[in-house]
JSON list of C-alpha atoms and ligand atoms in Angstrom, two decimals:
[
{"chain": "A", "resi": 1, "resn": "UNK", "atom": "CA", "xyz": [-151.46, 104.13, 13.94]},
{"chain": "A", "resi": 2, "resn": "UNK", "atom": "CA", "xyz": [-153.51, 106.80, 12.08]},
{"chain": "A", "resi": 3, "resn": "UNK", "atom": "CA", "xyz": [-155.06, 109.50, 14.23]},
{"chain": "A", "resi": 4, "resn": "UNK", "atom": "CA", "xyz": [-158.60, 108.68, 15.41]},
{"chain": "A", "resi": 5, "resn": "UNK", "atom": "CA", "xyz": [-161.52, 110.93, 16.18]},
{"chain": "A", "resi": 6, "resn": "UNK", "atom": "CA", "xyz": [-163.86, 110.55, 19.17]},
{"chain": "A", "resi": 7, "resn": "UNK", "atom": "CA", "xyz": [-167.45, 109.97, 18.04]},
{"chain": "A", "resi": 8, "resn": "UNK", "atom": "CA", "xyz": [-170.52, 110.72, 20.18]},
{"chain": "A", "resi": 9, "resn": "UNK", "atom": "CA", "xyz": [-174.07, 109.92, 19.20]},
{"chain": "A", "resi": 10, "resn": "UNK", "atom": "CA", "xyz": [-176.87, 112.48, 19.29]},
{"chain": "A", "resi": 11, "resn": "UNK", "atom": "CA", "xyz": [-177.39, 111.78, 22.99]},
{"chain": "A", "resi": 12, "resn": "UNK", "atom": "CA", "xyz": [-173.71, 112.21, 23.86]},
{"chain": "A", "resi": 13, "resn": "UNK", "atom": "CA", "xyz": [-172.93, 108.52, 24.26]},
{"chain": "A", "resi": 14, "resn": "UNK", "atom": "CA", "xyz": [-169.44, 107.49, 23.18]},
{"chain": "A", "resi": 15, "resn": "UNK", "atom": "CA", "xyz": [-169.34, 105.30, 20.06]},
{"chain": "A", "resi": 16, "resn": "UNK", "atom": "CA", "xyz": [-166.40, 103.58, 18.38]},
{"chain": "A", "resi": 17, "resn": "UNK", "atom": "CA", "xyz": [-163.80, 106.08, 17.17]},
{"chain": "A", "resi": 18, "resn": "UNK", "atom": "CA", "xyz": [-163.32, 106.67, 13.44]},
{"chain": "A", "resi": 19, "resn": "UNK", "atom": "CA", "xyz": [-160.54, 108.07, 11.30]},
{"chain": "A", "resi": 20, "resn": "UNK", "atom": "CA", "xyz": [-160.02, 111.83, 11.34]},
{"chain": "A", "resi": 21, "resn": "UNK", "atom": "CA", "xyz": [-160.70, 111.91, 7.59]},
{"chain": "A", "resi": 22, "resn": "UNK", "atom": "CA", "xyz": [-164.06, 110.20, 7.96]},
{"chain": "A", "resi": 23, "resn": "UNK", "atom": "CA", "xyz": [-164.99, 112.47, 10.88]},
{"chain": "A", "resi": 24, "resn": "UNK", "atom": "CA", "xyz": [-164.30, 115.58, 8.81]},
{"chain": "A", "resi": 25, "resn": "UNK", "atom": "CA", "xyz": [-166.34, 114.16, 5.90]},
{"chain": "A", "resi": 26, "resn": "UNK", "atom": "CA", "xyz": [-169.31, 113.56, 8.22]},
{"chain": "A", "resi": 27, "resn": "UNK", "atom": "CA", "xyz": [-169.09, 117.16, 9.45]},
{"chain": "A", "resi": 28, "resn": "UNK", "atom": "CA", "xyz": [-168.83, 118.48, 5.88]},
{"chain": "A", "resi": 29, "resn": "UNK", "atom": "CA", "xyz": [-171.89, 116.42, 4.89]},
{"chain": "A", "resi": 30, "resn": "UNK", "atom": "CA", "xyz": [-173.89, 117.83, 7.80]},
{"chain": "A", "resi": 31, "resn": "UNK", "atom": "CA", "xyz": [-174.19, 114.36, 9.36]},
{"chain": "A", "resi": 32, "resn": "UNK", "atom": "CA", "xyz": [-172.21, 115.42, 12.43]},
{"chain": "A", "resi": 33, "resn": "UNK", "atom": "CA", "xyz": [-171.14, 118.56, 14.24]},
{"chain": "A", "resi": 34, "resn": "UNK", "atom": "CA", "xyz": [-167.68, 119.28, 15.58]},
{"chain": "A", "resi": 35, "resn": "UNK", "atom": "CA", "xyz": [-167.62, 119.36, 19.39]},
{"chain": "A", "resi": 36, "resn": "UNK", "atom": "CA", "xyz": [-163.90, 119.88, 19.87]},
{"chain": "A", "resi": 37, "resn": "UNK", "atom": "CA", "xyz": [-160.90, 120.12, 17.58]},
{"chain": "A", "resi": 38, "resn": "UNK", "atom": "CA", "xyz": [-158.17, 118.62, 19.75]},
{"chain": "A", "resi": 39, "resn": "UNK", "atom": "CA", "xyz": [-158.67, 115.78, 20.15]},
{"chain": "A", "resi": 40, "resn": "UNK", "atom": "CA", "xyz": [-161.11, 115.89, 17.25]},
{"chain": "A", "resi": 41, "resn": "UNK", "atom": "CA", "xyz": [-164.54, 115.05, 18.66]},
{"chain": "A", "resi": 42, "resn": "UNK", "atom": "CA", "xyz": [-167.77, 114.94, 16.65]},
{"chain": "A", "resi": 43, "resn": "UNK", "atom": "CA", "xyz": [-171.41, 114.44, 17.60]},
{"chain": "A", "resi": 44, "resn": "UNK", "atom": "CA", "xyz": [-173.66, 112.64, 15.10]},
{"chain": "A", "resi": 45, "resn": "UNK", "atom": "CA", "xyz": [-176.82, 114.54, 14.26]},
{"chain": "A", "resi": 46, "resn": "UNK", "atom": "CA", "xyz": [-179.01, 111.43, 14.18]},
{"chain": "A", "resi": 47, "resn": "UNK", "atom": "CA", "xyz": [-179.71, 108.84, 16.83]},
{"chain": "A", "resi": 48, "resn": "UNK", "atom": "CA", "xyz": [-177.84, 105.54, 16.60]},
{"chain": "A", "resi": 49, "resn": "UNK", "atom": "CA", "xyz": [-179.47, 102.28, 17.65]},
{"chain": "A", "resi": 50, "resn": "UNK", "atom": "CA", "xyz": [-176.96, 100.64, 19.95]},
{"chain": "A", "resi": 51, "resn": "UNK", "atom": "CA", "xyz": [-177.10, 96.86, 20.34]},
{"chain": "A", "resi": 52, "resn": "UNK", "atom": "CA", "xyz": [-179.19, 95.69, 23.26]},
{"chain": "A", "resi": 53, "resn": "UNK", "atom": "CA", "xyz": [-176.81, 95.32, 26.18]},
{"chain": "A", "resi": 54, "resn": "UNK", "atom": "CA", "xyz": [-176.49, 91.88, 27.62]},
{"chain": "A", "resi": 55, "resn": "UNK", "atom": "CA", "xyz": [-177.34, 91.69, 31.31]},
{"chain": "A", "resi": 56, "resn": "UNK", "atom": "CA", "xyz": [-174.26, 92.96, 33.13]},
{"chain": "A", "resi": 57, "resn": "UNK", "atom": "CA", "xyz": [-172.79, 90.96, 35.97]},
{"chain": "A", "resi": 58, "resn": "UNK", "atom": "CA", "xyz": [-173.66, 92.21, 39.44]},
{"chain": "A", "resi": 59, "resn": "UNK", "atom": "CA", "xyz": [-171.32, 95.05, 40.41]},
{"chain": "A", "resi": 60, "resn": "UNK", "atom": "CA", "xyz": [-168.67, 94.20, 42.98]},
{"chain": "A", "resi": 61, "resn": "UNK", "atom": "CA", "xyz": [-169.58, 95.00, 46.56]},
{"chain": "A", "resi": 62, "resn": "UNK", "atom": "CA", "xyz": [-167.02, 97.19, 48.32]},
{"chain": "A", "resi": 63, "resn": "UNK", "atom": "CA", "xyz": [-169.11, 97.86, 51.40]},
{"chain": "A", "resi": 64, "resn": "UNK", "atom": "CA", "xyz": [-166.93, 98.89, 54.30]},
{"chain": "A", "resi": 65, "resn": "UNK", "atom": "CA", "xyz": [-163.92, 99.77, 52.12]},
{"chain": "A", "resi": 66, "resn": "UNK", "atom": "CA", "xyz": [-162.49, 103.28, 52.13]},
{"chain": "A", "resi": 67, "resn": "UNK", "atom": "CA", "xyz": [-161.66, 104.81, 48.75]},
{"chain": "A", "resi": 68, "resn": "UNK", "atom": "CA", "xyz": [-159.54, 107.91, 48.18]},
{"chain": "A", "resi": 69, "resn": "UNK", "atom": "CA", "xyz": [-160.73, 109.51, 44.95]},
{"chain": "A", "resi": 70, "resn": "UNK", "atom": "CA", "xyz": [-158.45, 111.91, 43.14]},
{"chain": "A", "resi": 71, "resn": "UNK", "atom": "CA", "xyz": [-160.73, 114.69, 41.86]},
{"chain": "A", "resi": 72, "resn": "UNK", "atom": "CA", "xyz": [-159.73, 116.73, 38.83]},
{"chain": "A", "resi": 73, "resn": "UNK", "atom": "CA", "xyz": [-162.77, 119.03, 39.04]},
{"chain": "A", "resi": 74, "resn": "UNK", "atom": "CA", "xyz": [-166.25, 119.30, 40.54]},
{"chain": "A", "resi": 75, "resn": "UNK", "atom": "CA", "xyz": [-168.19, 118.31, 37.40]},
{"chain": "A", "resi": 76, "resn": "UNK", "atom": "CA", "xyz": [-166.24, 115.04, 36.98]},
{"chain": "A", "resi": 77, "resn": "UNK", "atom": "CA", "xyz": [-166.81, 114.27, 40.67]},
{"chain": "A", "resi": 78, "resn": "UNK", "atom": "CA", "xyz": [-170.61, 114.46, 40.40]},
{"chain": "A", "resi": 79, "resn": "UNK", "atom": "CA", "xyz": [-171.12, 111.14, 38.67]},
{"chain": "A", "resi": 80, "resn": "UNK", "atom": "CA", "xyz": [-168.00, 109.34, 39.88]},
{"chain": "A", "resi": 81, "resn": "UNK", "atom": "CA", "xyz": [-168.61, 109.91, 43.59]},
{"chain": "A", "resi": 82, "resn": "UNK", "atom": "CA", "xyz": [-172.16, 108.61, 43.21]},
{"chain": "A", "resi": 83, "resn": "UNK", "atom": "CA", "xyz": [-170.91, 105.63, 41.25]},
{"chain": "A", "resi": 84, "resn": "UNK", "atom": "CA", "xyz": [-168.29, 104.63, 43.82]},
{"chain": "A", "resi": 85, "resn": "UNK", "atom": "CA", "xyz": [-170.71, 105.15, 46.68]},
{"chain": "A", "resi": 86, "resn": "UNK", "atom": "CA", "xyz": [-173.10, 102.89, 44.81]},
{"chain": "A", "resi": 87, "resn": "UNK", "atom": "CA", "xyz": [-170.43, 100.17, 44.92]},
{"chain": "A", "resi": 88, "resn": "UNK", "atom": "CA", "xyz": [-170.41, 100.45, 48.70]},
{"chain": "A", "resi": 89, "resn": "UNK", "atom": "CA", "xyz": [-167.24, 102.49, 49.09]},
{"chain": "A", "resi": 90, "resn": "UNK", "atom": "CA", "xyz": [-166.86, 105.09, 51.80]},
{"chain": "A", "resi": 91, "resn": "UNK", "atom": "CA", "xyz": [-165.50, 107.82, 49.48]},
{"chain": "A", "resi": 92, "resn": "UNK", "atom": "CA", "xyz": [-163.14, 110.62, 50.41]},
{"chain": "A", "resi": 93, "resn": "UNK", "atom": "CA", "xyz": [-162.13, 113.14, 47.75]},
{"chain": "A", "resi": 94, "resn": "UNK", "atom": "CA", "xyz": [-158.55, 114.23, 47.16]},
{"chain": "A", "resi": 95, "resn": "UNK", "atom": "CA", "xyz": [-157.75, 117.60, 45.62]},
{"chain": "A", "resi": 96, "resn": "UNK", "atom": "CA", "xyz": [-154.37, 117.99, 43.95]},
{"chain": "A", "resi": 97, "resn": "UNK", "atom": "CA", "xyz": [-154.23, 120.05, 40.74]},
{"chain": "A", "resi": 98, "resn": "UNK", "atom": "CA", "xyz": [-150.67, 121.15, 39.95]},
{"chain": "A", "resi": 99, "resn": "UNK", "atom": "CA", "xyz": [-151.48, 120.87, 36.23]},
{"chain": "A", "resi": 100, "resn": "UNK", "atom": "CA", "xyz": [-154.25, 123.48, 36.29]},
{"chain": "A", "resi": 101, "resn": "UNK", "atom": "CA", "xyz": [-153.25, 126.78, 34.72]},
{"chain": "A", "resi": 102, "resn": "UNK", "atom": "CA", "xyz": [-153.48, 129.62, 35.60]},
{"chain": "A", "resi": 103, "resn": "UNK", "atom": "CA", "xyz": [-153.87, 129.91, 39.37]},
{"chain": "A", "resi": 104, "resn": "UNK", "atom": "CA", "xyz": [-157.20, 131.73, 39.01]},
{"chain": "A", "resi": 105, "resn": "UNK", "atom": "CA", "xyz": [-158.50, 128.70, 37.07]},
{"chain": "A", "resi": 106, "resn": "UNK", "atom": "CA", "xyz": [-157.13, 126.37, 39.77]},
{"chain": "A", "resi": 107, "resn": "UNK", "atom": "CA", "xyz": [-159.05, 128.34, 42.37]},
{"chain": "A", "resi": 108, "resn": "UNK", "atom": "CA", "xyz": [-162.23, 128.41, 40.31]},
{"chain": "A", "resi": 109, "resn": "UNK", "atom": "CA", "xyz": [-162.17, 124.62, 39.98]},
{"chain": "A", "resi": 110, "resn": "UNK", "atom": "CA", "xyz": [-161.30, 124.17, 43.64]},
{"chain": "A", "resi": 111, "resn": "UNK", "atom": "CA", "xyz": [-164.22, 126.38, 44.66]},
{"chain": "A", "resi": 112, "resn": "UNK", "atom": "CA", "xyz": [-166.56, 124.36, 42.40]},
{"chain": "A", "resi": 113, "resn": "UNK", "atom": "CA", "xyz": [-165.46, 121.22, 44.20]},
{"chain": "A", "resi": 114, "resn": "UNK", "atom": "CA", "xyz": [-165.99, 122.90, 47.59]},
{"chain": "A", "resi": 115, "resn": "UNK", "atom": "CA", "xyz": [-169.54, 123.71, 46.53]},
{"chain": "A", "resi": 116, "resn": "UNK", "atom": "CA", "xyz": [-170.23, 120.16, 45.37]},
{"chain": "A", "resi": 117, "resn": "UNK", "atom": "CA", "xyz": [-168.62, 118.61, 48.46]},
{"chain": "A", "resi": 118, "resn": "UNK", "atom": "CA", "xyz": [-170.88, 120.66, 50.72]},
{"chain": "A", "resi": 119, "resn": "UNK", "atom": "CA", "xyz": [-173.94, 119.66, 48.70]},
{"chain": "A", "resi": 120, "resn": "UNK", "atom": "CA", "xyz": [-173.24, 115.91, 48.69]},
{"chain": "A", "resi": 121, "resn": "UNK", "atom": "CA", "xyz": [-171.58, 115.68, 52.08]},
{"chain": "A", "resi": 122, "resn": "UNK", "atom": "CA", "xyz": [-168.24, 114.56, 50.67]},
{"chain": "A", "resi": 123, "resn": "UNK", "atom": "CA", "xyz": [-165.16, 114.73, 52.89]},
{"chain": "A", "resi": 124, "resn": "UNK", "atom": "CA", "xyz": [-162.18, 116.04, 50.91]},
{"chain": "A", "resi": 125, "resn": "UNK", "atom": "CA", "xyz": [-158.46, 116.06, 51.65]},
{"chain": "A", "resi": 126, "resn": "UNK", "atom": "CA", "xyz": [-157.15, 119.33, 50.20]},
{"chain": "A", "resi": 127, "resn": "UNK", "atom": "CA", "xyz": [-153.51, 119.18, 49.17]},
{"chain": "A", "resi": 128, "resn": "UNK", "atom": "CA", "xyz": [-152.23, 122.61, 50.26]},
{"chain": "A", "resi": 129, "resn": "UNK", "atom": "CA", "xyz": [-150.44, 125.00, 47.94]},
{"chain": "A", "resi": 130, "resn": "UNK", "atom": "CA", "xyz": [-150.10, 124.98, 44.19]},
{"chain": "A", "resi": 131, "resn": "UNK", "atom": "CA", "xyz": [-147.41, 122.65, 42.81]},
{"chain": "A", "resi": 132, "resn": "UNK", "atom": "CA", "xyz": [-147.46, 124.26, 39.36]},
{"chain": "A", "resi": 133, "resn": "UNK", "atom": "CA", "xyz": [-143.64, 124.71, 39.26]},
{"chain": "A", "resi": 134, "resn": "UNK", "atom": "CA", "xyz": [-143.20, 120.95, 39.73]},
{"chain": "A", "resi": 135, "resn": "UNK", "atom": "CA", "xyz": [-145.65, 120.27, 36.89]},
{"chain": "A", "resi": 136, "resn": "UNK", "atom": "CA", "xyz": [-143.97, 122.73, 34.52]},
{"chain": "A", "resi": 137, "resn": "UNK", "atom": "CA", "xyz": [-140.53, 121.29, 35.28]},
{"chain": "A", "resi": 138, "resn": "UNK", "atom": "CA", "xyz": [-141.87, 117.80, 34.65]},
{"chain": "A", "resi": 139, "resn": "UNK", "atom": "CA", "xyz": [-143.26, 118.53, 31.18]},
{"chain": "A", "resi": 140, "resn": "UNK", "atom": "CA", "xyz": [-140.76, 121.18, 30.09]},
{"chain": "A", "resi": 141, "resn": "UNK", "atom": "CA", "xyz": [-139.01, 118.83, 27.66]},
{"chain": "A", "resi": 142, "resn": "UNK", "atom": "CA", "xyz": [-142.13, 116.85, 26.81]},
{"chain": "A", "resi": 143, "resn": "UNK", "atom": "CA", "xyz": [-144.61, 119.42, 25.54]},
{"chain": "A", "resi": 144, "resn": "UNK", "atom": "CA", "xyz": [-146.72, 117.17, 23.31]},
{"chain": "A", "resi": 145, "resn": "UNK", "atom": "CA", "xyz": [-149.42, 114.59, 23.84]},
{"chain": "A", "resi": 146, "resn": "UNK", "atom": "CA", "xyz": [-149.57, 111.74, 24.64]},
{"chain": "A", "resi": 147, "resn": "UNK", "atom": "CA", "xyz": [-146.23, 111.67, 26.51]},
{"chain": "A", "resi": 148, "resn": "UNK", "atom": "CA", "xyz": [-147.01, 114.93, 28.34]},
{"chain": "A", "resi": 149, "resn": "UNK", "atom": "CA", "xyz": [-150.32, 113.56, 29.62]},
{"chain": "A", "resi": 150, "resn": "UNK", "atom": "CA", "xyz": [-148.69, 110.35, 30.86]},
{"chain": "A", "resi": 151, "resn": "UNK", "atom": "CA", "xyz": [-146.28, 112.40, 32.96]},
{"chain": "A", "resi": 152, "resn": "UNK", "atom": "CA", "xyz": [-149.22, 114.42, 34.25]},
{"chain": "A", "resi": 153, "resn": "UNK", "atom": "CA", "xyz": [-151.22, 111.30, 35.14]},
{"chain": "A", "resi": 154, "resn": "UNK", "atom": "CA", "xyz": [-148.27, 109.85, 37.00]},
{"chain": "A", "resi": 155, "resn": "UNK", "atom": "CA", "xyz": [-147.65, 113.03, 38.98]},
{"chain": "A", "resi": 156, "resn": "UNK", "atom": "CA", "xyz": [-151.25, 113.12, 40.17]},
{"chain": "A", "resi": 157, "resn": "UNK", "atom": "CA", "xyz": [-151.78, 109.40, 40.68]},
{"chain": "A", "resi": 158, "resn": "UNK", "atom": "CA", "xyz": [-148.49, 108.88, 42.53]},
{"chain": "A", "resi": 159, "resn": "UNK", "atom": "CA", "xyz": [-149.40, 111.69, 44.92]},
{"chain": "A", "resi": 160, "resn": "UNK", "atom": "CA", "xyz": [-152.89, 110.23, 45.44]},
{"chain": "A", "resi": 161, "resn": "UNK", "atom": "CA", "xyz": [-151.54, 106.72, 46.02]},
{"chain": "A", "resi": 162, "resn": "UNK", "atom": "CA", "xyz": [-149.09, 108.13, 48.56]},
{"chain": "A", "resi": 163, "resn": "UNK", "atom": "CA", "xyz": [-151.89, 109.95, 50.39]},
{"chain": "A", "resi": 164, "resn": "UNK", "atom": "CA", "xyz": [-154.11, 106.86, 50.26]},
{"chain": "A", "resi": 165, "resn": "UNK", "atom": "CA", "xyz": [-151.40, 104.69, 51.79]},
{"chain": "A", "resi": 166, "resn": "UNK", "atom": "CA", "xyz": [-150.66, 107.30, 54.46]},
{"chain": "A", "resi": 167, "resn": "UNK", "atom": "CA", "xyz": [-154.36, 107.52, 55.31]},
{"chain": "A", "resi": 168, "resn": "UNK", "atom": "CA", "xyz": [-154.90, 103.76, 55.50]},
{"chain": "A", "resi": 169, "resn": "UNK", "atom": "CA", "xyz": [-157.36, 103.67, 52.59]},
{"chain": "A", "resi": 170, "resn": "UNK", "atom": "CA", "xyz": [-158.26, 100.32, 51.02]},
{"chain": "A", "resi": 171, "resn": "UNK", "atom": "CA", "xyz": [-158.10, 101.66, 47.46]},
{"chain": "A", "resi": 172, "resn": "UNK", "atom": "CA", "xyz": [-157.70, 104.78, 45.37]},
{"chain": "A", "resi": 173, "resn": "UNK", "atom": "CA", "xyz": [-159.03, 105.94, 42.03]},
{"chain": "A", "resi": 174, "resn": "UNK", "atom": "CA", "xyz": [-159.50, 109.04, 39.90]},
{"chain": "A", "resi": 175, "resn": "UNK", "atom": "CA", "xyz": [-162.33, 111.03, 38.31]},
{"chain": "A", "resi": 176, "resn": "UNK", "atom": "CA", "xyz": [-160.28, 111.08, 35.09]},
{"chain": "A", "resi": 177, "resn": "UNK", "atom": "CA", "xyz": [-161.82, 107.68, 34.32]},
{"chain": "A", "resi": 178, "resn": "UNK", "atom": "CA", "xyz": [-165.06, 109.37, 33.21]},
{"chain": "A", "resi": 179, "resn": "UNK", "atom": "CA", "xyz": [-163.53, 111.40, 30.41]},
{"chain": "A", "resi": 180, "resn": "UNK", "atom": "CA", "xyz": [-163.50, 110.37, 26.73]},
{"chain": "A", "resi": 181, "resn": "UNK", "atom": "CA", "xyz": [-160.66, 112.87, 26.29]},
{"chain": "A", "resi": 182, "resn": "UNK", "atom": "CA", "xyz": [-158.27, 110.99, 28.59]},
{"chain": "A", "resi": 183, "resn": "UNK", "atom": "CA", "xyz": [-156.20, 107.90, 27.80]},
{"chain": "A", "resi": 184, "resn": "UNK", "atom": "CA", "xyz": [-157.81, 105.31, 30.05]},
{"chain": "A", "resi": 185, "resn": "UNK", "atom": "CA", "xyz": [-155.30, 102.58, 29.15]},
{"chain": "A", "resi": 186, "resn": "UNK", "atom": "CA", "xyz": [-152.44, 104.80, 30.31]},
{"chain": "A", "resi": 187, "resn": "UNK", "atom": "CA", "xyz": [-154.33, 105.83, 33.45]},
{"chain": "A", "resi": 188, "resn": "UNK", "atom": "CA", "xyz": [-155.06, 102.19, 34.26]},
{"chain": "A", "resi": 189, "resn": "UNK", "atom": "CA", "xyz": [-151.46, 101.11, 33.80]},
{"chain": "A", "resi": 190, "resn": "UNK", "atom": "CA", "xyz": [-150.00, 104.04, 35.76]},
{"chain": "A", "resi": 191, "resn": "UNK", "atom": "CA", "xyz": [-152.62, 103.70, 38.48]},
{"chain": "A", "resi": 192, "resn": "UNK", "atom": "CA", "xyz": [-151.73, 100.03, 38.95]},
{"chain": "A", "resi": 193, "resn": "UNK", "atom": "CA", "xyz": [-147.99, 100.78, 39.01]},
{"chain": "A", "resi": 194, "resn": "UNK", "atom": "CA", "xyz": [-148.30, 103.57, 41.56]},
{"chain": "A", "resi": 195, "resn": "UNK", "atom": "CA", "xyz": [-150.71, 101.49, 43.62]},
{"chain": "A", "resi": 196, "resn": "UNK", "atom": "CA", "xyz": [-148.22, 98.62, 43.73]},
{"chain": "A", "resi": 197, "resn": "UNK", "atom": "CA", "xyz": [-145.39, 101.03, 44.57]},
{"chain": "A", "resi": 198, "resn": "UNK", "atom": "CA", "xyz": [-147.30, 102.48, 47.55]},
{"chain": "A", "resi": 199, "resn": "UNK", "atom": "CA", "xyz": [-149.13, 99.35, 48.69]},
{"chain": "A", "resi": 200, "resn": "UNK", "atom": "CA", "xyz": [-152.69, 100.45, 47.89]},
{"chain": "A", "resi": 201, "resn": "UNK", "atom": "CA", "xyz": [-155.09, 98.97, 45.31]},
{"chain": "A", "resi": 202, "resn": "UNK", "atom": "CA", "xyz": [-156.03, 101.08, 42.28]},
{"chain": "A", "resi": 203, "resn": "UNK", "atom": "CA", "xyz": [-159.70, 100.78, 41.36]},
{"chain": "A", "resi": 204, "resn": "UNK", "atom": "CA", "xyz": [-159.81, 100.90, 37.56]},
{"chain": "A", "resi": 205, "resn": "UNK", "atom": "CA", "xyz": [-163.10, 101.12, 35.73]},
{"chain": "A", "resi": 206, "resn": "UNK", "atom": "CA", "xyz": [-164.14, 102.71, 32.45]},
{"chain": "A", "resi": 207, "resn": "UNK", "atom": "CA", "xyz": [-166.73, 105.27, 33.57]},
{"chain": "A", "resi": 208, "resn": "UNK", "atom": "CA", "xyz": [-167.25, 107.01, 30.24]},
{"chain": "A", "resi": 209, "resn": "UNK", "atom": "CA", "xyz": [-170.86, 105.85, 30.12]},
{"chain": "A", "resi": 210, "resn": "UNK", "atom": "CA", "xyz": [-171.48, 108.49, 32.80]},
{"chain": "A", "resi": 211, "resn": "UNK", "atom": "CA", "xyz": [-170.05, 111.35, 30.76]},
{"chain": "A", "resi": 212, "resn": "UNK", "atom": "CA", "xyz": [-173.41, 112.68, 29.51]},
{"chain": "A", "resi": 213, "resn": "UNK", "atom": "CA", "xyz": [-174.92, 112.34, 33.00]},
{"chain": "A", "resi": 214, "resn": "UNK", "atom": "CA", "xyz": [-172.04, 114.29, 34.54]},
{"chain": "A", "resi": 215, "resn": "UNK", "atom": "CA", "xyz": [-172.93, 117.33, 32.40]},
{"chain": "A", "resi": 216, "resn": "UNK", "atom": "CA", "xyz": [-176.53, 117.18, 33.61]},
{"chain": "A", "resi": 217, "resn": "UNK", "atom": "CA", "xyz": [-175.46, 116.75, 37.24]},
{"chain": "A", "resi": 218, "resn": "UNK", "atom": "CA", "xyz": [-172.94, 119.58, 37.05]},
{"chain": "A", "resi": 219, "resn": "UNK", "atom": "CA", "xyz": [-175.61, 121.90, 35.64]},
{"chain": "A", "resi": 220, "resn": "UNK", "atom": "CA", "xyz": [-178.06, 120.80, 38.33]},
{"chain": "A", "resi": 221, "resn": "UNK", "atom": "CA", "xyz": [-175.49, 121.71, 41.02]},
{"chain": "A", "resi": 222, "resn": "UNK", "atom": "CA", "xyz": [-174.69, 125.01, 39.29]},
{"chain": "A", "resi": 223, "resn": "UNK", "atom": "CA", "xyz": [-171.00, 124.14, 38.99]},
{"chain": "A", "resi": 224, "resn": "UNK", "atom": "CA", "xyz": [-168.44, 126.00, 36.93]},
{"chain": "A", "resi": 225, "resn": "UNK", "atom": "CA", "xyz": [-167.54, 123.89, 33.87]},
{"chain": "A", "resi": 226, "resn": "UNK", "atom": "CA", "xyz": [-164.13, 124.46, 32.34]},
{"chain": "A", "resi": 227, "resn": "UNK", "atom": "CA", "xyz": [-163.42, 124.48, 28.61]},
{"chain": "A", "resi": 228, "resn": "UNK", "atom": "CA", "xyz": [-160.00, 122.86, 28.59]},
{"chain": "A", "resi": 229, "resn": "UNK", "atom": "CA", "xyz": [-158.30, 119.96, 30.35]},
{"chain": "A", "resi": 230, "resn": "UNK", "atom": "CA", "xyz": [-156.14, 122.00, 32.68]},
{"chain": "A", "resi": 231, "resn": "UNK", "atom": "CA", "xyz": [-152.58, 122.78, 31.64]},
{"chain": "A", "resi": 232, "resn": "UNK", "atom": "CA", "xyz": [-151.27, 125.76, 29.73]},
{"chain": "A", "resi": 233, "resn": "UNK", "atom": "CA", "xyz": [-150.70, 123.48, 26.76]},
{"chain": "A", "resi": 234, "resn": "UNK", "atom": "CA", "xyz": [-154.27, 122.19, 26.70]},
{"chain": "A", "resi": 235, "resn": "UNK", "atom": "CA", "xyz": [-155.68, 125.72, 26.82]},
{"chain": "A", "resi": 236, "resn": "UNK", "atom": "CA", "xyz": [-153.52, 126.68, 23.85]},
{"chain": "A", "resi": 237, "resn": "UNK", "atom": "CA", "xyz": [-154.42, 123.49, 21.97]},
{"chain": "A", "resi": 238, "resn": "UNK", "atom": "CA", "xyz": [-158.13, 124.18, 22.49]},
{"chain": "A", "resi": 239, "resn": "UNK", "atom": "CA", "xyz": [-157.91, 127.79, 21.32]},
{"chain": "A", "resi": 240, "resn": "UNK", "atom": "CA", "xyz": [-155.75, 126.81, 18.36]},
{"chain": "A", "resi": 241, "resn": "UNK", "atom": "CA", "xyz": [-158.43, 124.32, 17.29]},
{"chain": "A", "resi": 242, "resn": "UNK", "atom": "CA", "xyz": [-161.15, 126.98, 17.49]},
{"chain": "A", "resi": 243, "resn": "UNK", "atom": "CA", "xyz": [-159.08, 129.35, 15.40]},
{"chain": "A", "resi": 244, "resn": "UNK", "atom": "CA", "xyz": [-158.98, 126.97, 12.45]},
{"chain": "A", "resi": 245, "resn": "UNK", "atom": "CA", "xyz": [-156.64, 124.25, 13.55]},
{"chain": "A", "resi": 246, "resn": "UNK", "atom": "CA", "xyz": [-153.38, 125.98, 12.54]},
{"chain": "A", "resi": 247, "resn": "UNK", "atom": "CA", "xyz": [-150.59, 123.67, 13.71]},
{"chain": "B", "resi": 1, "resn": "LIG", "atom": "S1", "xyz": [-153.92, 117.92, 28.62]},
{"chain": "B", "resi": 1, "resn": "LIG", "atom": "FE1", "xyz": [-154.72, 117.39, 30.67]},
{"chain": "B", "resi": 1, "resn": "LIG", "atom": "S2", "xyz": [-153.85, 115.36, 31.14]},
{"chain": "B", "resi": 1, "resn": "LIG", "atom": "FE2", "xyz": [-152.66, 116.23, 29.45]},
{"chain": "B", "resi": 1, "resn": "LIG", "atom": "S3", "xyz": [-150.94, 117.27, 30.45]},
{"chain": "B", "resi": 1, "resn": "LIG", "atom": "FE3", "xyz": [-152.53, 118.82, 30.18]},
{"chain": "B", "resi": 1, "resn": "LIG", "atom": "S4", "xyz": [-153.70, 118.81, 32.10]},
{"chain": "B", "resi": 1, "resn": "LIG", "atom": "FE4", "xyz": [-152.48, 116.92, 32.03]}
]
């Protein structure tokens, strides 16, 4: 399948993806600006009239259920915690970031989550230590996307499912579901598999509609906002894109 580019409208809402060639033409014509090189993400310069949404079905009611939410970073937790609380869940955060490189970045993101948790009264289970060696061993022979990211998802979701089962939670989920840069199909499939393996339900939901709001919320809370996904590879990929996309 040809490579696709992520397309945002002028307000940051995610539209249907387009081919990389078309995305570059739109940028060259001044009809879009490049937000990120890898994966290629563009923002249209004009507003797009989206079709009127049909009335959505009433959201499921999870009142009384306990959810363990894997949290990749404070900014992604802003919207997702509010969303899951809105569904009735009693939400507990779960911090486990072996993929985050370097350690100083890991600590910066952890501190941002501490700040948010205090502000929104969110209990968090903090996985002690820094399992970076396990992550690096895991992806050593699989340095490229998308296979590398699938291994990374599984490492984090399996650990969260294990903790959710040990803590008697009704379900578990992840803040990764808000990101247009993550492979939601893979996260859904892996989340279900690990949930089944550990006897705890995975709550899957596409939360990308909250992506623009999460930026606003993160700014309102004064949270540190990172510029790359987390791993050494993603930092290099991001810098490489900024330096002209040399591959
Ligand atoms: S890019 Fe993100 S999801 Fe993929 S391996 Fe790196 S940290 Fe994990």
